[in-house]
Amino acid sequence: PPGKKVLIVYAHQEPKSFNGSLKRVAVEELSKQGCSVTVSDLYAMQFEPRATRNDVVGCLYNSEEFDYAVETGKAYKRGGLSSDLIEEQKKVQEADLLIFQFPLYWFSMPAIMKGWMDRVLIQGFAYDLPKCYDSGLLKNKLSLFSFTTGGSKGMYTKESISGDIRYILWPMQHGIMHFCGVKVLAPHICYAPEPASEEERKEMLMAWAQRLKTLWKEEPINCSSEWYFN
């Protein structure tokens, strides 16, 4: 619906890639609906994935011994985080929906995107103990993981050697998004676009565009371990 804000966090090195096309379809479809769409293109931005001392501007709370979580939490409260983090947090703050678009690497997200999670979702901004899970600080937001796999759909079932794809989603959807209070829409998975025909890839893109048309009517998944493991 018009007026909704979407942040797409996108991790692929090549604009002409299938992930690039999925990102483009999302931008076009959501913009057509009157949403305002922002893209954080992590490789193009040369986003720093490492959580370091450089994320804190000015004096440390404890200069004797560096504790990243403590230091960045304190820095967040006094407005002393590095500018790239402040920028990303502003985008997150404004967004109604976060879409993560990436190729699956080693049963997980690419390092540059994991680094975005590590650095942007700071204590005090995204969660605060005990304010986590359903009382996480980013509640009232939605998220969606859209990714491609190298393996076919049949490789990610309970019976297969890789196990159910949902096991892989537990650390990302539950351990990060749900922990921060963000509701999670069902993932959008494009299995093995690489060996697929041109025709099949077109169909995958059309299916994504189709889903985006009614995305705002979707109910989030049940955020319990049953969804993942039963």
mmCIF file with all atom_site columns, C-alpha atoms in Angstrom:
data_model
loop_
_atom_site.group_PDB
_atom_site.id
_atom_site.type_symbol
_atom_site.label_atom_id
_atom_site.label_alt_id
_atom_site.label_comp_id
_atom_site.label_asym_id
_atom_site.label_entity_id
_atom_site.label_seq_id
_atom_site.pdbx_PDB_ins_code
_atom_site.Cartn_x
_atom_site.Cartn_y
_atom_site.Cartn_z
_atom_site.occupancy
_atom_site.B_iso_or_equiv
_atom_site.pdbx_formal_charge
_atom_site.auth_seq_id
_atom_site.auth_comp_id
_atom_site.auth_asym_id
_atom_site.auth_atom_id
_atom_site.pdbx_PDB_model_num
ATOM 1   C CA . PRO A 1 1   ? 0.000  0.000   0.000   1.00 0.00 ? 1   PRO A CA 1
ATOM 2   C CA . PRO A 1 2   ? 1.070  3.581   -0.679  1.00 0.00 ? 2   PRO A CA 1
ATOM 3   C CA . GLY A 1 3   ? 3.199  5.166   2.001   1.00 0.00 ? 3   GLY A CA 1
ATOM 4   C CA . LYS A 1 4   ? 4.806  1.934   3.196   1.00 0.00 ? 4   LYS A CA 1
ATOM 5   C CA . LYS A 1 5   ? 8.593  2.053   3.455   1.00 0.00 ? 5   LYS A CA 1
ATOM 6   C CA . VAL A 1 6   ? 10.761 -0.866  2.410   1.00 0.00 ? 6   VAL A CA 1
ATOM 7   C CA . LEU A 1 7   ? 14.482 -1.410  2.921   1.00 0.00 ? 7   LEU A CA 1
ATOM 8   C CA . ILE A 1 8   ? 16.121 -4.028  0.709   1.00 0.00 ? 8   ILE A CA 1
ATOM 9   C CA . VAL A 1 9   ? 19.476 -5.182  2.046   1.00 0.00 ? 9   VAL A CA 1
ATOM 10  C CA . TYR A 1 10  ? 21.123 -6.733  -0.982  1.00 0.00 ? 10  TYR A CA 1
ATOM 11  C CA . ALA A 1 11  ? 24.305 -8.782  -1.168  1.00 0.00 ? 11  ALA A CA 1
ATOM 12  C CA . HIS A 1 12  ? 25.544 -9.736  -4.624  1.00 0.00 ? 12  HIS A CA 1
ATOM 13  C CA . GLN A 1 13  ? 28.632 -8.615  -6.487  1.00 0.00 ? 13  GLN A CA 1
ATOM 14  C CA . GLU A 1 14  ? 27.084 -8.627  -9.978  1.00 0.00 ? 14  GLU A CA 1
ATOM 15  C CA . PRO A 1 15  ? 24.111 -6.429  -10.985 1.00 0.00 ? 15  PRO A CA 1
ATOM 16  C CA . LYS A 1 16  ? 23.348 -8.769  -13.928 1.00 0.00 ? 16  LYS A CA 1
ATOM 17  C CA . SER A 1 17  ? 23.043 -11.767 -11.583 1.00 0.00 ? 17  SER A CA 1
ATOM 18  C CA . PHE A 1 18  ? 19.794 -13.557 -10.818 1.00 0.00 ? 18  PHE A CA 1
ATOM 19  C CA . ASN A 1 19  ? 19.893 -12.011 -7.324  1.00 0.00 ? 19  ASN A CA 1
ATOM 20  C CA . GLY A 1 20  ? 20.259 -8.641  -9.048  1.00 0.00 ? 20  GLY A CA 1
ATOM 21  C CA . SER A 1 21  ? 17.124 -9.403  -11.070 1.00 0.00 ? 21  SER A CA 1
ATOM 22  C CA . LEU A 1 22  ? 15.177 -10.443 -7.953  1.00 0.00 ? 22  LEU A CA 1
ATOM 23  C CA . LYS A 1 23  ? 16.176 -7.178  -6.287  1.00 0.00 ? 23  LYS A CA 1
ATOM 24  C CA . ARG A 1 24  ? 15.144 -5.194  -9.377  1.00 0.00 ? 24  ARG A CA 1
ATOM 25  C CA . VAL A 1 25  ? 11.748 -6.929  -9.542  1.00 0.00 ? 25  VAL A CA 1
ATOM 26  C CA . ALA A 1 26  ? 11.137 -6.064  -5.871  1.00 0.00 ? 26  ALA A CA 1
ATOM 27  C CA . VAL A 1 27  ? 12.079 -2.409  -6.385  1.00 0.00 ? 27  VAL A CA 1
ATOM 28  C CA . GLU A 1 28  ? 9.807  -2.132  -9.462  1.00 0.00 ? 28  GLU A CA 1
ATOM 29  C CA . GLU A 1 29  ? 6.832  -4.000  -8.011  1.00 0.00 ? 29  GLU A CA 1
ATOM 30  C CA . LEU A 1 30  ? 6.862  -2.271  -4.614  1.00 0.00 ? 30  LEU A CA 1
ATOM 31  C CA . SER A 1 31  ? 7.423  1.183   -6.156  1.00 0.00 ? 31  SER A CA 1
ATOM 32  C CA . LYS A 1 32  ? 4.449  0.525   -8.457  1.00 0.00 ? 32  LYS A CA 1
ATOM 33  C CA . GLN A 1 33  ? 2.349  -0.039  -5.314  1.00 0.00 ? 33  GLN A CA 1
ATOM 34  C CA . GLY A 1 34  ? 3.361  3.399   -4.067  1.00 0.00 ? 34  GLY A CA 1
ATOM 35  C CA . CYS A 1 35  ? 5.826  2.135   -1.468  1.00 0.00 ? 35  CYS A CA 1
ATOM 36  C CA . SER A 1 36  ? 9.045  4.041   -0.993  1.00 0.00 ? 36  SER A CA 1
ATOM 37  C CA . VAL A 1 37  ? 11.939 1.639   -1.495  1.00 0.00 ? 37  VAL A CA 1
ATOM 38  C CA . THR A 1 38  ? 15.525 2.062   -0.316  1.00 0.00 ? 38  THR A CA 1
ATOM 39  C CA . VAL A 1 39  ? 18.296 -0.355  -1.282  1.00 0.00 ? 39  VAL A CA 1
ATOM 40  C CA . SER A 1 40  ? 21.467 -0.972  0.694   1.00 0.00 ? 40  SER A CA 1
ATOM 41  C CA . ASP A 1 41  ? 23.661 -2.562  -1.975  1.00 0.00 ? 41  ASP A CA 1
ATOM 42  C CA . LEU A 1 42  ? 26.344 -3.860  0.363   1.00 0.00 ? 42  LEU A CA 1
ATOM 43  C CA . TYR A 1 43  ? 29.048 -4.735  -2.179  1.00 0.00 ? 43  TYR A CA 1
ATOM 44  C CA . ALA A 1 44  ? 28.570 -1.484  -4.110  1.00 0.00 ? 44  ALA A CA 1
ATOM 45  C CA . MET A 1 45  ? 28.790 0.424   -0.815  1.00 0.00 ? 45  MET A CA 1
ATOM 46  C CA . GLN A 1 46  ? 31.900 -1.571  0.118   1.00 0.00 ? 46  GLN A CA 1
ATOM 47  C CA . PHE A 1 47  ? 30.163 -2.124  3.426   1.00 0.00 ? 47  PHE A CA 1
ATOM 48  C CA . GLU A 1 48  ? 32.608 -2.995  6.222   1.00 0.00 ? 48  GLU A CA 1
ATOM 49  C CA . PRO A 1 49  ? 31.567 -6.387  7.660   1.00 0.00 ? 49  PRO A CA 1
ATOM 50  C CA . ARG A 1 50  ? 33.993 -6.400  10.593  1.00 0.00 ? 50  ARG A CA 1
ATOM 51  C CA . ALA A 1 51  ? 32.849 -5.312  14.024  1.00 0.00 ? 51  ALA A CA 1
ATOM 52  C CA . THR A 1 52  ? 35.786 -3.227  15.265  1.00 0.00 ? 52  THR A CA 1
ATOM 53  C CA . ARG A 1 53  ? 36.847 -0.362  17.509  1.00 0.00 ? 53  ARG A CA 1
ATOM 54  C CA . ASN A 1 54  ? 36.245 1.939   14.513  1.00 0.00 ? 54  ASN A CA 1
ATOM 55  C CA . ASP A 1 55  ? 32.493 1.610   15.026  1.00 0.00 ? 55  ASP A CA 1
ATOM 56  C CA . VAL A 1 56  ? 32.796 3.841   18.095  1.00 0.00 ? 56  VAL A CA 1
ATOM 57  C CA . VAL A 1 57  ? 33.587 7.534   17.632  1.00 0.00 ? 57  VAL A CA 1
ATOM 58  C CA . GLY A 1 58  ? 35.272 9.336   20.498  1.00 0.00 ? 58  GLY A CA 1
ATOM 59  C CA . CYS A 1 59  ? 36.268 7.998   23.899  1.00 0.00 ? 59  CYS A CA 1
ATOM 60  C CA . LEU A 1 60  ? 35.699 4.432   24.943  1.00 0.00 ? 60  LEU A CA 1
ATOM 61  C CA . TYR A 1 61  ? 33.677 3.596   28.035  1.00 0.00 ? 61  TYR A CA 1
ATOM 62  C CA . ASN A 1 62  ? 36.471 1.220   29.081  1.00 0.00 ? 62  ASN A CA 1
ATOM 63  C CA . SER A 1 63  ? 39.753 1.897   27.293  1.00 0.00 ? 63  SER A CA 1
ATOM 64  C CA . GLU A 1 64  ? 41.512 -0.881  29.240  1.00 0.00 ? 64  GLU A CA 1
ATOM 65  C CA . GLU A 1 65  ? 39.587 -3.727  27.673  1.00 0.00 ? 65  GLU A CA 1
ATOM 66  C CA . PHE A 1 66  ? 37.494 -3.507  24.519  1.00 0.00 ? 66  PHE A CA 1
ATOM 67  C CA . ASP A 1 67  ? 34.044 -5.130  24.668  1.00 0.00 ? 67  ASP A CA 1
ATOM 68  C CA . TYR A 1 68  ? 32.227 -4.557  21.365  1.00 0.00 ? 68  TYR A CA 1
ATOM 69  C CA . ALA A 1 69  ? 28.663 -5.073  22.635  1.00 0.00 ? 69  ALA A CA 1
ATOM 70  C CA . VAL A 1 70  ? 29.144 -2.819  25.657  1.00 0.00 ? 70  VAL A CA 1
ATOM 71  C CA . GLU A 1 71  ? 31.015 -0.087  23.770  1.00 0.00 ? 71  GLU A CA 1
ATOM 72  C CA . THR A 1 72  ? 28.616 0.093   20.819  1.00 0.00 ? 72  THR A CA 1
ATOM 73  C CA . GLY A 1 73  ? 25.594 -0.015  23.159  1.00 0.00 ? 73  GLY A CA 1
ATOM 74  C CA . LYS A 1 74  ? 26.948 2.975   25.101  1.00 0.00 ? 74  LYS A CA 1
ATOM 75  C CA . ALA A 1 75  ? 27.976 4.747   21.889  1.00 0.00 ? 75  ALA A CA 1
ATOM 76  C CA . TYR A 1 76  ? 24.474 4.267   20.448  1.00 0.00 ? 76  TYR A CA 1
ATOM 77  C CA . LYS A 1 77  ? 22.942 5.946   23.488  1.00 0.00 ? 77  LYS A CA 1
ATOM 78  C CA . ARG A 1 78  ? 25.223 9.001   23.224  1.00 0.00 ? 78  ARG A CA 1
ATOM 79  C CA . GLY A 1 79  ? 25.088 9.213   19.412  1.00 0.00 ? 79  GLY A CA 1
ATOM 80  C CA . GLY A 1 80  ? 28.698 8.098   19.084  1.00 0.00 ? 80  GLY A CA 1
ATOM 81  C CA . LEU A 1 81  ? 28.472 5.349   16.482  1.00 0.00 ? 81  LEU A CA 1
ATOM 82  C CA . SER A 1 82  ? 30.324 5.639   13.158  1.00 0.00 ? 82  SER A CA 1
ATOM 83  C CA . SER A 1 83  ? 28.378 7.397   10.409  1.00 0.00 ? 83  SER A CA 1
ATOM 84  C CA . ASP A 1 84  ? 27.874 4.293   8.223   1.00 0.00 ? 84  ASP A CA 1
ATOM 85  C CA . LEU A 1 85  ? 26.058 2.589   11.111  1.00 0.00 ? 85  LEU A CA 1
ATOM 86  C CA . ILE A 1 86  ? 23.922 5.618   11.917  1.00 0.00 ? 86  ILE A CA 1
ATOM 87  C CA . GLU A 1 87  ? 22.950 5.738   8.243   1.00 0.00 ? 87  GLU A CA 1
ATOM 88  C CA . GLU A 1 88  ? 21.852 2.074   8.164   1.00 0.00 ? 88  GLU A CA 1
ATOM 89  C CA . GLN A 1 89  ? 20.029 2.322   11.476  1.00 0.00 ? 89  GLN A CA 1
ATOM 90  C CA . LYS A 1 90  ? 18.073 5.285   10.149  1.00 0.00 ? 90  LYS A CA 1
ATOM 91  C CA . LYS A 1 91  ? 16.988 3.177   7.145   1.00 0.00 ? 91  LYS A CA 1
ATOM 92  C CA . VAL A 1 92  ? 15.944 0.324   9.445   1.00 0.00 ? 92  VAL A CA 1
ATOM 93  C CA . GLN A 1 93  ? 14.112 2.670   11.793  1.00 0.00 ? 93  GLN A CA 1
ATOM 94  C CA . GLU A 1 94  ? 12.043 4.108   8.943   1.00 0.00 ? 94  GLU A CA 1
ATOM 95  C CA . ALA A 1 95  ? 11.248 0.794   7.250   1.00 0.00 ? 95  ALA A CA 1
ATOM 96  C CA . ASP A 1 96  ? 7.975  -1.097  7.659   1.00 0.00 ? 96  ASP A CA 1
ATOM 97  C CA . LEU A 1 97  ? 9.485  -4.073  5.835   1.00 0.00 ? 97  LEU A CA 1
ATOM 98  C CA . LEU A 1 98  ? 13.065 -5.358  5.566   1.00 0.00 ? 98  LEU A CA 1
ATOM 99  C CA . ILE A 1 99  ? 13.852 -7.626  2.606   1.00 0.00 ? 99  ILE A CA 1
ATOM 100 C CA . PHE A 1 100 ? 17.175 -9.477  2.628   1.00 0.00 ? 100 PHE A CA 1
ATOM 101 C CA . GLN A 1 101 ? 18.232 -10.562 -0.870  1.00 0.00 ? 101 GLN A CA 1
ATOM 102 C CA . PHE A 1 102 ? 21.254 -12.843 -1.211  1.00 0.00 ? 102 PHE A CA 1
ATOM 103 C CA . PRO A 1 103 ? 22.697 -16.130 -2.463  1.00 0.00 ? 103 PRO A CA 1
ATOM 104 C CA . LEU A 1 104 ? 22.978 -18.804 0.225   1.00 0.00 ? 104 LEU A CA 1
ATOM 105 C CA . TYR A 1 105 ? 26.662 -19.314 1.159   1.00 0.00 ? 105 TYR A CA 1
ATOM 106 C CA . TRP A 1 106 ? 27.553 -22.319 3.297   1.00 0.00 ? 106 TRP A CA 1
ATOM 107 C CA . PHE A 1 107 ? 24.044 -22.667 4.782   1.00 0.00 ? 107 PHE A CA 1
ATOM 108 C CA . SER A 1 108 ? 24.053 -18.979 5.696   1.00 0.00 ? 108 SER A CA 1
ATOM 109 C CA . MET A 1 109 ? 24.135 -15.427 4.382   1.00 0.00 ? 109 MET A CA 1
ATOM 110 C CA . PRO A 1 110 ? 27.272 -13.980 2.746   1.00 0.00 ? 110 PRO A CA 1
ATOM 111 C CA . ALA A 1 111 ? 29.817 -12.508 5.194   1.00 0.00 ? 111 ALA A CA 1
ATOM 112 C CA . ILE A 1 112 ? 29.100 -8.944  4.092   1.00 0.00 ? 112 ILE A CA 1
ATOM 113 C CA . MET A 1 113 ? 25.420 -9.356  5.056   1.00 0.00 ? 113 MET A CA 1
ATOM 114 C CA . LYS A 1 114 ? 26.242 -11.132 8.318   1.00 0.00 ? 114 LYS A CA 1
ATOM 115 C CA . GLY A 1 115 ? 28.527 -8.173  9.029   1.00 0.00 ? 115 GLY A CA 1
ATOM 116 C CA . TRP A 1 116 ? 25.590 -5.831  8.415   1.00 0.00 ? 116 TRP A CA 1
ATOM 117 C CA . MET A 1 117 ? 23.613 -7.773  11.059  1.00 0.00 ? 117 MET A CA 1
ATOM 118 C CA . ASP A 1 118 ? 26.578 -7.792  13.477  1.00 0.00 ? 118 ASP A CA 1
ATOM 119 C CA . ARG A 1 119 ? 27.191 -4.064  13.210  1.00 0.00 ? 119 ARG A CA 1
ATOM 120 C CA . VAL A 1 120 ? 23.775 -2.491  12.623  1.00 0.00 ? 120 VAL A CA 1
ATOM 121 C CA . LEU A 1 121 ? 21.616 -4.388  15.120  1.00 0.00 ? 121 LEU A CA 1
ATOM 122 C CA . ILE A 1 122 ? 23.242 -2.846  18.181  1.00 0.00 ? 122 ILE A CA 1
ATOM 123 C CA . GLN A 1 123 ? 22.045 -3.299  21.758  1.00 0.00 ? 123 GLN A CA 1
ATOM 124 C CA . GLY A 1 124 ? 19.827 -0.348  22.646  1.00 0.00 ? 124 GLY A CA 1
ATOM 125 C CA . PHE A 1 125 ? 18.803 0.018   18.996  1.00 0.00 ? 125 PHE A CA 1
ATOM 126 C CA . ALA A 1 126 ? 17.507 -3.433  18.011  1.00 0.00 ? 126 ALA A CA 1
ATOM 127 C CA . TYR A 1 127 ? 17.132 -5.137  21.380  1.00 0.00 ? 127 TYR A CA 1
ATOM 128 C CA . ASP A 1 128 ? 17.893 -4.540  25.024  1.00 0.00 ? 128 ASP A CA 1
ATOM 129 C CA . LEU A 1 129 ? 17.950 -7.197  27.672  1.00 0.00 ? 129 LEU A CA 1
ATOM 130 C CA . PRO A 1 130 ? 15.341 -8.304  28.645  1.00 0.00 ? 130 PRO A CA 1
ATOM 131 C CA . LYS A 1 131 ? 13.731 -6.576  25.634  1.00 0.00 ? 131 LYS A CA 1
ATOM 132 C CA . CYS A 1 132 ? 14.172 -9.289  23.042  1.00 0.00 ? 132 CYS A CA 1
ATOM 133 C CA . TYR A 1 133 ? 12.073 -11.710 20.999  1.00 0.00 ? 133 TYR A CA 1
ATOM 134 C CA . ASP A 1 134 ? 8.442  -10.563 21.198  1.00 0.00 ? 134 ASP A CA 1
ATOM 135 C CA . SER A 1 135 ? 9.486  -7.465  23.124  1.00 0.00 ? 135 SER A CA 1
ATOM 136 C CA . GLY A 1 136 ? 12.498 -6.680  20.895  1.00 0.00 ? 136 GLY A CA 1
ATOM 137 C CA . LEU A 1 137 ? 12.933 -3.002  20.060  1.00 0.00 ? 137 LEU A CA 1
ATOM 138 C CA . LEU A 1 138 ? 12.121 -3.386  16.343  1.00 0.00 ? 138 LEU A CA 1
ATOM 139 C CA . LYS A 1 139 ? 8.599  -4.727  16.794  1.00 0.00 ? 139 LYS A CA 1
ATOM 140 C CA . ASN A 1 140 ? 5.915  -3.593  14.346  1.00 0.00 ? 140 ASN A CA 1
ATOM 141 C CA . LYS A 1 141 ? 8.327  -4.292  11.499  1.00 0.00 ? 141 LYS A CA 1
ATOM 142 C CA . LEU A 1 142 ? 8.189  -7.143  9.005   1.00 0.00 ? 142 LEU A CA 1
ATOM 143 C CA . SER A 1 143 ? 11.085 -9.000  7.427   1.00 0.00 ? 143 SER A CA 1
ATOM 144 C CA . LEU A 1 144 ? 11.483 -11.394 4.529   1.00 0.00 ? 144 LEU A CA 1
ATOM 145 C CA . PHE A 1 145 ? 14.494 -13.473 3.518   1.00 0.00 ? 145 PHE A CA 1
ATOM 146 C CA . SER A 1 146 ? 14.671 -13.900 -0.254  1.00 0.00 ? 146 SER A CA 1
ATOM 147 C CA . PHE A 1 147 ? 17.560 -16.031 -1.429  1.00 0.00 ? 147 PHE A CA 1
ATOM 148 C CA . THR A 1 148 ? 18.885 -18.383 -4.058  1.00 0.00 ? 148 THR A CA 1
ATOM 149 C CA . THR A 1 149 ? 20.457 -21.796 -3.519  1.00 0.00 ? 149 THR A CA 1
ATOM 150 C CA . GLY A 1 150 ? 23.022 -23.794 -5.444  1.00 0.00 ? 150 GLY A CA 1
ATOM 151 C CA . GLY A 1 151 ? 21.212 -27.066 -4.748  1.00 0.00 ? 151 GLY A CA 1
ATOM 152 C CA . SER A 1 152 ? 17.824 -28.207 -6.018  1.00 0.00 ? 152 SER A CA 1
ATOM 153 C CA . LYS A 1 153 ? 14.707 -28.159 -3.840  1.00 0.00 ? 153 LYS A CA 1
ATOM 154 C CA . GLY A 1 154 ? 14.992 -31.909 -3.286  1.00 0.00 ? 154 GLY A CA 1
ATOM 155 C CA . MET A 1 155 ? 18.369 -31.407 -1.598  1.00 0.00 ? 155 MET A CA 1
ATOM 156 C CA . TYR A 1 156 ? 16.777 -29.437 1.231   1.00 0.00 ? 156 TYR A CA 1
ATOM 157 C CA . THR A 1 157 ? 14.212 -31.829 2.693   1.00 0.00 ? 157 THR A CA 1
ATOM 158 C CA . LYS A 1 158 ? 14.186 -33.531 6.092   1.00 0.00 ? 158 LYS A CA 1
ATOM 159 C CA . GLU A 1 159 ? 15.178 -36.816 4.440   1.00 0.00 ? 159 GLU A CA 1
ATOM 160 C CA . SER A 1 160 ? 17.975 -35.374 2.300   1.00 0.00 ? 160 SER A CA 1
ATOM 161 C CA . ILE A 1 161 ? 21.632 -34.977 3.163   1.00 0.00 ? 161 ILE A CA 1
ATOM 162 C CA . SER A 1 162 ? 21.296 -31.201 3.635   1.00 0.00 ? 162 SER A CA 1
ATOM 163 C CA . GLY A 1 163 ? 18.261 -31.452 5.907   1.00 0.00 ? 163 GLY A CA 1
ATOM 164 C CA . ASP A 1 164 ? 15.195 -29.232 5.772   1.00 0.00 ? 164 ASP A CA 1
ATOM 165 C CA . ILE A 1 165 ? 15.780 -25.699 4.446   1.00 0.00 ? 165 ILE A CA 1
ATOM 166 C CA . ARG A 1 166 ? 13.954 -24.463 7.560   1.00 0.00 ? 166 ARG A CA 1
ATOM 167 C CA . TYR A 1 167 ? 16.806 -25.633 9.795   1.00 0.00 ? 167 TYR A CA 1
ATOM 168 C CA . ILE A 1 168 ? 19.036 -23.183 7.932   1.00 0.00 ? 168 ILE A CA 1
ATOM 169 C CA . LEU A 1 169 ? 16.522 -20.380 8.465   1.00 0.00 ? 169 LEU A CA 1
ATOM 170 C CA . TRP A 1 170 ? 16.460 -20.783 12.257  1.00 0.00 ? 170 TRP A CA 1
ATOM 171 C CA . PRO A 1 171 ? 19.641 -18.736 13.003  1.00 0.00 ? 171 PRO A CA 1
ATOM 172 C CA . MET A 1 172 ? 18.689 -16.019 10.496  1.00 0.00 ? 172 MET A CA 1
ATOM 173 C CA . GLN A 1 173 ? 14.945 -15.621 10.981  1.00 0.00 ? 173 GLN A CA 1
ATOM 174 C CA . HIS A 1 174 ? 14.653 -16.628 14.621  1.00 0.00 ? 174 HIS A CA 1
ATOM 175 C CA . GLY A 1 175 ? 18.095 -15.855 16.046  1.00 0.00 ? 175 GLY A CA 1
ATOM 176 C CA . ILE A 1 176 ? 18.354 -12.416 14.458  1.00 0.00 ? 176 ILE A CA 1
ATOM 177 C CA . MET A 1 177 ? 15.007 -11.030 13.271  1.00 0.00 ? 177 MET A CA 1
ATOM 178 C CA . HIS A 1 178 ? 12.661 -12.519 15.862  1.00 0.00 ? 178 HIS A CA 1
ATOM 179 C CA . PHE A 1 179 ? 15.221 -11.777 18.596  1.00 0.00 ? 179 PHE A CA 1
ATOM 180 C CA . CYS A 1 180 ? 14.934 -8.087  17.666  1.00 0.00 ? 180 CYS A CA 1
ATOM 181 C CA . GLY A 1 181 ? 11.129 -8.245  17.725  1.00 0.00 ? 181 GLY A CA 1
ATOM 182 C CA . VAL A 1 182 ? 10.736 -8.205  13.924  1.00 0.00 ? 182 VAL A CA 1
ATOM 183 C CA . LYS A 1 183 ? 7.925  -10.339 12.504  1.00 0.00 ? 183 LYS A CA 1
ATOM 184 C CA . VAL A 1 184 ? 8.958  -12.771 9.788   1.00 0.00 ? 184 VAL A CA 1
ATOM 185 C CA . LEU A 1 185 ? 7.107  -13.441 6.538   1.00 0.00 ? 185 LEU A CA 1
ATOM 186 C CA . ALA A 1 186 ? 7.587  -16.822 4.852   1.00 0.00 ? 186 ALA A CA 1
ATOM 187 C CA . PRO A 1 187 ? 10.946 -16.897 3.044   1.00 0.00 ? 187 PRO A CA 1
ATOM 188 C CA . HIS A 1 188 ? 11.129 -16.626 -0.725  1.00 0.00 ? 188 HIS A CA 1
ATOM 189 C CA . ILE A 1 189 ? 13.479 -19.274 -2.028  1.00 0.00 ? 189 ILE A CA 1
ATOM 190 C CA . CYS A 1 190 ? 14.641 -19.659 -5.623  1.00 0.00 ? 190 CYS A CA 1
ATOM 191 C CA . TYR A 1 191 ? 16.193 -23.098 -5.843  1.00 0.00 ? 191 TYR A CA 1
ATOM 192 C CA . ALA A 1 192 ? 19.138 -23.608 -8.194  1.00 0.00 ? 192 ALA A CA 1
ATOM 193 C CA . PRO A 1 193 ? 18.675 -20.758 -10.686 1.00 0.00 ? 193 PRO A CA 1
ATOM 194 C CA . GLU A 1 194 ? 22.178 -21.407 -12.073 1.00 0.00 ? 194 GLU A CA 1
ATOM 195 C CA . PRO A 1 195 ? 21.431 -24.670 -13.976 1.00 0.00 ? 195 PRO A CA 1
ATOM 196 C CA . ALA A 1 196 ? 17.829 -23.598 -14.737 1.00 0.00 ? 196 ALA A CA 1
ATOM 197 C CA . SER A 1 197 ? 16.730 -22.663 -18.256 1.00 0.00 ? 197 SER A CA 1
ATOM 198 C CA . GLU A 1 198 ? 16.113 -19.054 -19.281 1.00 0.00 ? 198 GLU A CA 1
ATOM 199 C CA . GLU A 1 199 ? 12.391 -19.901 -19.265 1.00 0.00 ? 199 GLU A CA 1
ATOM 200 C CA . GLU A 1 200 ? 12.490 -21.315 -15.734 1.00 0.00 ? 200 GLU A CA 1
ATOM 201 C CA . ARG A 1 201 ? 14.358 -18.288 -14.468 1.00 0.00 ? 201 ARG A CA 1
ATOM 202 C CA . LYS A 1 202 ? 11.731 -16.010 -16.037 1.00 0.00 ? 202 LYS A CA 1
ATOM 203 C CA . GLU A 1 203 ? 9.042  -17.994 -14.250 1.00 0.00 ? 203 GLU A CA 1
ATOM 204 C CA . MET A 1 204 ? 10.886 -17.615 -10.936 1.00 0.00 ? 204 MET A CA 1
ATOM 205 C CA . LEU A 1 205 ? 11.024 -13.841 -11.407 1.00 0.00 ? 205 LEU A CA 1
ATOM 206 C CA . MET A 1 206 ? 7.342  -13.729 -12.329 1.00 0.00 ? 206 MET A CA 1
ATOM 207 C CA . ALA A 1 207 ? 6.433  -15.769 -9.230  1.00 0.00 ? 207 ALA A CA 1
ATOM 208 C CA . TRP A 1 208 ? 8.325  -13.263 -7.053  1.00 0.00 ? 208 TRP A CA 1
ATOM 209 C CA . ALA A 1 209 ? 6.583  -10.291 -8.713  1.00 0.00 ? 209 ALA A CA 1
ATOM 210 C CA . GLN A 1 210 ? 3.253  -12.067 -8.235  1.00 0.00 ? 210 GLN A CA 1
ATOM 211 C CA . ARG A 1 211 ? 3.896  -12.689 -4.556  1.00 0.00 ? 211 ARG A CA 1
ATOM 212 C CA . LEU A 1 212 ? 4.904  -9.064  -3.984  1.00 0.00 ? 212 LEU A CA 1
ATOM 213 C CA . LYS A 1 213 ? 1.521  -7.914  -5.310  1.00 0.00 ? 213 LYS A CA 1
ATOM 214 C CA . THR A 1 214 ? -0.260 -9.374  -2.260  1.00 0.00 ? 214 THR A CA 1
ATOM 215 C CA . LEU A 1 215 ? 2.636  -9.324  0.198   1.00 0.00 ? 215 LEU A CA 1
ATOM 216 C CA . TRP A 1 216 ? 0.996  -6.871  2.589   1.00 0.00 ? 216 TRP A CA 1
ATOM 217 C CA . LYS A 1 217 ? -1.953 -9.249  3.069   1.00 0.00 ? 217 LYS A CA 1
ATOM 218 C CA . GLU A 1 218 ? 0.300  -12.085 4.275   1.00 0.00 ? 218 GLU A CA 1
ATOM 219 C CA . GLU A 1 219 ? 0.385  -13.230 7.879   1.00 0.00 ? 219 GLU A CA 1
ATOM 220 C CA . PRO A 1 220 ? 3.835  -13.670 9.481   1.00 0.00 ? 220 PRO A CA 1
ATOM 221 C CA . ILE A 1 221 ? 4.992  -17.218 10.204  1.00 0.00 ? 221 ILE A CA 1
ATOM 222 C CA . ASN A 1 222 ? 4.491  -18.749 13.626  1.00 0.00 ? 222 ASN A CA 1
ATOM 223 C CA . CYS A 1 223 ? 7.677  -17.656 15.399  1.00 0.00 ? 223 CYS A CA 1
ATOM 224 C CA . SER A 1 224 ? 8.171  -20.820 17.447  1.00 0.00 ? 224 SER A CA 1
ATOM 225 C CA . SER A 1 225 ? 10.579 -23.700 17.070  1.00 0.00 ? 225 SER A CA 1
ATOM 226 C CA . GLU A 1 226 ? 7.714  -25.848 15.691  1.00 0.00 ? 226 GLU A CA 1
ATOM 227 C CA . TRP A 1 227 ? 7.814  -23.973 12.397  1.00 0.00 ? 227 TRP A CA 1
ATOM 228 C CA . TYR A 1 228 ? 11.467 -24.901 12.014  1.00 0.00 ? 228 TYR A CA 1
ATOM 229 C CA . PHE A 1 229 ? 11.811 -28.338 13.518  1.00 0.00 ? 229 PHE A CA 1
ATOM 230 C CA . ASN A 1 230 ? 8.490  -30.229 13.519  1.00 0.00 ? 230 ASN A CA 1
#
